[in-house]
Short mmCIF file of C-alpha atoms in Angstrom, two decimals:
data_model
loop_
_atom_site.label_atom_id
_atom_site.label_comp_id
_atom_site.label_asym_id
_atom_site.label_seq_id
_atom_site.Cartn_x
_atom_site.Cartn_y
_atom_site.Cartn_z
CA MET A 1 -20.01 -2.67 -36.74
CA SER A 2 -22.50 -3.46 -38.90
CA GLY A 3 -24.09 -1.45 -41.57
CA ASN A 4 -23.07 0.73 -43.39
CA ASN A 5 -21.99 3.25 -40.87
CA PRO A 6 -21.02 1.30 -37.75
CA GLU A 7 -19.49 2.32 -34.58
CA PRO A 8 -16.42 1.53 -33.41
CA ILE A 9 -16.16 -0.61 -30.63
CA LEU A 10 -15.73 1.13 -27.83
CA ILE A 11 -12.82 -0.95 -24.42
CA ARG A 12 -12.60 1.12 -21.35
CA ALA A 13 -9.88 -0.24 -19.15
CA ALA A 14 -10.51 -2.61 -15.85
CA SER A 15 -6.93 -0.22 -14.60
CA LYS A 16 -8.17 3.27 -14.84
CA SER A 17 -11.57 2.78 -12.77
CA ASN A 18 -11.45 4.57 -9.82
CA GLY A 19 -8.64 6.72 -10.29
CA ILE A 20 -10.24 9.94 -9.49
CA THR A 21 -11.98 8.24 -5.82
CA SER A 22 -7.70 7.65 -5.32
CA ILE A 23 -6.52 11.28 -6.08
CA VAL A 24 -9.29 12.25 -3.34
CA ILE A 25 -8.34 10.00 -0.68
CA GLY A 26 -5.27 10.34 -1.30
CA CYS A 27 -5.64 14.37 -0.71
CA ALA A 28 -7.38 13.49 2.05
CA GLY A 29 -4.84 11.13 3.73
CA LEU A 30 -2.45 13.98 3.25
CA VAL A 31 -4.61 16.32 5.28
CA PHE A 32 -5.29 13.46 7.66
CA ALA A 33 -1.25 13.57 8.32
CA ALA A 34 -0.57 17.32 8.91
CA LEU A 35 -3.33 17.35 11.20
CA TRP A 36 -1.56 13.94 13.05
CA PHE A 37 1.13 16.13 12.85
CA VAL A 38 0.01 19.04 14.67
CA LEU A 39 -2.20 17.63 17.26
CA LEU A 40 -1.00 14.29 18.55
CA PRO A 41 2.75 14.02 20.55
CA ASP A 42 5.97 13.26 18.95
CA TRP A 43 5.70 9.89 19.75
CA LEU A 44 2.90 8.82 17.29
CA PHE A 45 5.35 11.32 14.51
CA LEU A 46 6.81 7.20 12.60
CA ALA A 47 2.86 6.33 12.55
CA GLY A 48 2.44 10.09 10.98
CA ILE A 49 4.75 9.02 8.26
CA LEU A 50 3.90 6.34 7.52
CA ILE A 51 0.27 7.31 6.86
CA THR A 52 1.64 10.25 4.94
CA SER A 53 3.70 7.53 2.64
CA ALA A 54 -0.26 6.01 2.70
CA ALA A 55 -1.56 8.76 1.49
CA LEU A 56 1.30 10.00 -1.75
CA VAL A 57 1.43 6.05 -2.71
CA THR A 58 -2.47 6.23 -2.84
CA LEU A 59 -2.15 9.77 -4.51
CA LEU A 60 0.62 7.99 -7.14
CA VAL A 61 -1.80 5.78 -8.07
CA GLY A 62 -4.77 7.70 -9.29
CA TYR A 63 -2.45 9.74 -10.86
CA PHE A 64 -1.19 7.93 -13.57
CA LYS A 65 -5.16 5.77 -13.23
CA ILE A 66 -6.49 9.21 -14.74
CA ARG A 67 -3.15 9.68 -17.01
CA GLU A 68 -4.65 6.54 -19.42
CA PRO A 69 -6.16 7.02 -22.85
CA GLU A 70 -10.16 7.40 -21.60
CA PHE A 71 -11.06 4.19 -24.33
CA SER A 72 -7.35 1.63 -24.05
CA LEU A 73 -9.27 -0.62 -27.24
CA GLU A 74 -10.83 0.90 -30.10
CA MET A 75 -11.58 -1.84 -32.45
CA THR A 76 -12.78 -0.48 -35.82
CA THR A 77 -14.08 -2.75 -38.60
CA ASP A 78 -10.74 -2.35 -40.29
CA VAL A 79 -8.61 -2.19 -37.26
CA ILE A 80 -7.78 -2.88 -33.51
CA THR A 81 -6.19 -0.33 -32.22
CA TYR A 82 -4.19 -0.60 -28.52
CA ARG A 83 -3.64 2.74 -26.31
CA HIS A 84 -1.77 3.40 -23.58
CA ARG A 85 0.17 6.60 -22.17
CA LEU A 86 3.55 4.80 -23.74
CA GLY A 87 1.74 4.84 -27.27
CA SER A 88 -0.47 2.35 -29.44
CA TRP A 89 -0.08 -0.64 -32.00
CA GLN A 90 -2.62 -1.31 -34.80
CA ILE A 91 -3.57 -4.74 -35.94
CA HIS A 92 -5.91 -5.51 -39.56
CA TRP A 93 -7.99 -7.80 -39.22
CA GLU A 94 -6.43 -9.64 -42.27
CA ASN A 95 -3.33 -9.85 -39.96
CA LEU A 96 -5.21 -11.15 -37.19
CA GLN A 97 -4.71 -15.56 -37.07
CA ARG A 98 -6.86 -15.62 -34.00
CA ALA A 99 -7.42 -14.34 -30.63
CA ASP A 100 -7.84 -16.78 -27.46
CA CYS A 101 -7.30 -17.34 -24.19
CA PRO A 102 -3.73 -18.37 -23.80
CA ARG A 103 -3.78 -22.31 -21.18
CA VAL A 104 -0.93 -23.81 -19.21
CA ARG A 105 -0.60 -26.58 -17.62
CA GLN A 106 0.26 -26.63 -14.18
CA GLY A 107 0.39 -30.72 -12.57
CA LEU A 108 -2.11 -32.87 -14.06
CA GLU A 109 -4.90 -29.60 -15.41
CA HIS A 110 -4.20 -26.81 -17.78
CA VAL A 111 -5.21 -23.70 -16.39
CA GLY A 112 -5.69 -20.12 -18.49
CA LEU A 113 -3.67 -17.52 -17.56
CA GLU A 114 -5.46 -14.18 -17.35
CA THR A 115 -4.38 -12.91 -20.36
CA VAL A 116 -5.64 -12.77 -24.30
CA GLY A 117 -3.52 -14.08 -27.05
CA PHE A 118 -3.27 -12.68 -30.80
CA LYS A 119 -1.64 -14.68 -33.02
CA LEU A 120 -0.37 -12.32 -36.30
CA LYS A 121 0.07 -13.78 -39.50
CA ASP A 122 2.94 -11.23 -40.04
CA TYR A 123 4.72 -8.87 -37.09
CA THR A 124 5.35 -5.72 -39.73
CA GLU A 125 2.24 -3.94 -39.72
CA PHE A 126 2.37 -4.49 -36.30
CA LEU A 127 6.36 -3.96 -35.01
CA THR A 128 5.96 -0.33 -37.75
CA SER A 129 2.52 0.54 -35.59
CA ILE A 130 4.20 0.16 -32.07
CA SER A 131 6.48 3.07 -30.55
CA PRO A 132 9.63 2.28 -28.93
CA ARG A 133 8.68 3.11 -25.36
CA LEU A 134 5.24 0.96 -25.42
CA ALA A 135 7.50 -1.63 -27.30
CA THR A 136 9.35 -1.21 -24.14
CA HIS A 137 6.87 -1.14 -21.89
CA LEU A 138 5.91 -4.75 -22.92
CA LEU A 139 8.88 -5.98 -22.40
CA MET A 140 8.85 -5.78 -18.79
CA GLU A 141 5.42 -6.01 -18.84
CA GLN A 142 5.38 -9.65 -19.89
CA ARG A 143 7.99 -10.76 -19.04
CA PRO A 144 6.01 -13.13 -16.39
CA LEU A 145 4.90 -14.71 -19.47
CA LEU A 146 8.34 -16.62 -20.52
CA LEU A 147 7.94 -18.68 -17.04
CA HIS A 148 4.91 -20.61 -19.23
CA ASN A 149 4.98 -23.92 -20.56
CA THR A 150 8.65 -24.02 -20.89
CA ASN A 151 11.61 -26.81 -19.01
CA GLU A 152 11.33 -27.89 -15.06
CA GLY A 153 14.06 -25.70 -13.80
CA CYS A 154 13.06 -22.26 -15.08
CA ALA A 155 9.00 -23.21 -13.95
CA THR A 156 10.39 -21.12 -10.95
CA GLY A 157 11.61 -18.19 -11.97
CA SER A 158 14.72 -19.69 -10.94
CA CYS A 159 17.09 -19.82 -14.07
CA TYR A 160 18.53 -16.82 -16.17
CA GLU A 161 16.58 -16.64 -19.37
CA GLU A 162 18.19 -15.71 -22.90
CA SER A 163 14.86 -14.77 -23.76
CA MET A 164 14.05 -12.33 -22.09
CA PHE A 165 17.25 -10.27 -22.78
CA ASP A 166 17.71 -11.85 -27.03
CA ASP A 167 19.01 -8.50 -28.55
CA ASN A 168 19.74 -10.05 -32.17
CA HIS A 169 18.73 -8.70 -35.70
CA PHE A 170 15.51 -9.15 -36.38
CA THR A 171 14.15 -9.58 -40.06
CA LEU A 172 10.40 -9.14 -41.06
CA ASN A 173 9.08 -11.30 -43.50
CA ASN A 174 9.41 -7.61 -46.57
CA GLY A 175 13.34 -7.80 -45.64
CA THR A 176 13.18 -4.82 -42.90
CA VAL A 177 16.01 -5.61 -40.37
CA LEU A 178 15.00 -4.61 -36.95
CA THR A 179 17.69 -3.95 -34.40
CA GLY A 180 17.62 -1.79 -30.83
CA VAL A 181 14.25 -2.26 -28.78
CA LYS A 182 12.08 -3.16 -32.16
CA ALA A 183 14.09 -6.70 -32.27
CA MET A 184 14.42 -7.27 -28.76
CA LEU A 185 10.50 -7.28 -29.34
CA ALA A 186 10.05 -9.80 -32.41
CA ASN A 187 12.15 -11.94 -30.17
CA ARG A 188 9.57 -11.95 -27.51
CA MET A 189 6.82 -12.37 -29.74
CA ALA A 190 8.84 -15.28 -32.11
CA GLU A 191 9.22 -16.95 -28.04
CA LEU A 192 5.85 -16.38 -27.01
CA ARG A 193 4.55 -18.09 -29.85
CA LYS A 194 6.66 -20.94 -29.49
CA ARG A 195 5.63 -21.33 -25.84
CA LEU A 196 2.10 -19.96 -25.79
CA GLY A 197 0.98 -20.04 -29.21
CA TYR A 198 0.15 -16.56 -29.41
CA ASP A 199 2.18 -13.16 -30.34
CA VAL A 200 0.33 -10.81 -28.53
CA PHE A 201 -0.98 -10.24 -25.29
CA ILE A 202 -3.72 -8.17 -23.62
CA ALA A 203 -3.59 -8.71 -19.49
CA THR A 204 -7.54 -8.47 -18.03
CA SER A 205 -6.12 -4.89 -17.21
CA ASP A 206 -6.31 -3.71 -20.16
CA ILE A 207 -10.36 -4.61 -20.84
CA ASP A 208 -13.65 -4.39 -18.89
CA ARG A 209 -14.48 -7.99 -19.01
CA THR A 210 -13.51 -11.98 -18.24
CA PRO A 211 -10.08 -12.82 -21.01
CA GLU A 212 -12.94 -15.11 -22.15
CA GLU A 213 -15.56 -13.20 -22.81
CA PHE A 214 -13.43 -10.21 -24.92
CA ALA A 215 -11.05 -13.47 -27.15
CA ALA A 216 -15.39 -14.32 -27.72
CA LEU A 217 -15.95 -10.76 -28.43
CA ILE A 218 -13.14 -10.67 -31.11
CA SER A 219 -14.26 -14.35 -32.65
CA GLN A 220 -18.00 -13.10 -32.84
CA CYS A 221 -15.95 -9.76 -34.83
CA GLN A 222 -14.02 -12.22 -37.54
CA ALA A 223 -17.06 -13.74 -38.21
CA ALA A 224 -19.58 -11.13 -38.87
CA ARG A 225 -16.10 -8.88 -40.82
CA ARG A 226 -16.61 -12.52 -43.15
CA THR A 227 -20.12 -12.44 -43.66
CA ASN A 228 -19.76 -8.79 -44.82
CA ASN A 229 -17.14 -9.32 -46.83
CA ALA A 230 -19.20 -12.63 -48.52
CA GLY A 231 -22.04 -10.59 -49.71
#
């Protein structure tokens, strides 16, 4: 991301790895199950069903892996783009206040979560760029984050969390009023900022390095961009 013709930084999701391998293993499992039913006695039928089920699950896992985009993140000099099979979102560098690994208190210690958090200056661009399907996915995927840094009664997740279902209208800084799933996501982002200090989160399964290494990369890109702009 430096020089006259900077190349984008491409990040491959760790969860995408071994997709083809999973499909091959699943197919081999189905073949093995078919032979099991043909060659072995009837009293082993239930074991054959279990083998078939395991093979089908492995096939399904491999299918979803290969359906994901080749690269989960692309970072150019202007924007960070996240891609998912359900859609994408964008954060321009000017709109990124900071990115780091959120930490929560457990007993006397502070431990890091397996995620990287982004704190935005303004929600408008992010919520405009995200697709409703991806917004719904994020609402489901990031629900466990709500269980951190809350009161003692909710520490185990046994209580009812109103913030999980906050569908109140949300007004952006430009006056746009959001409703529906995007309003729910905006309210979720605001709640997560109160609890963890960040608005948007990327799980370790979506990156090809540790959260600390990825956060350091973001910081390096921000520093390089500030240097280029100053020059």
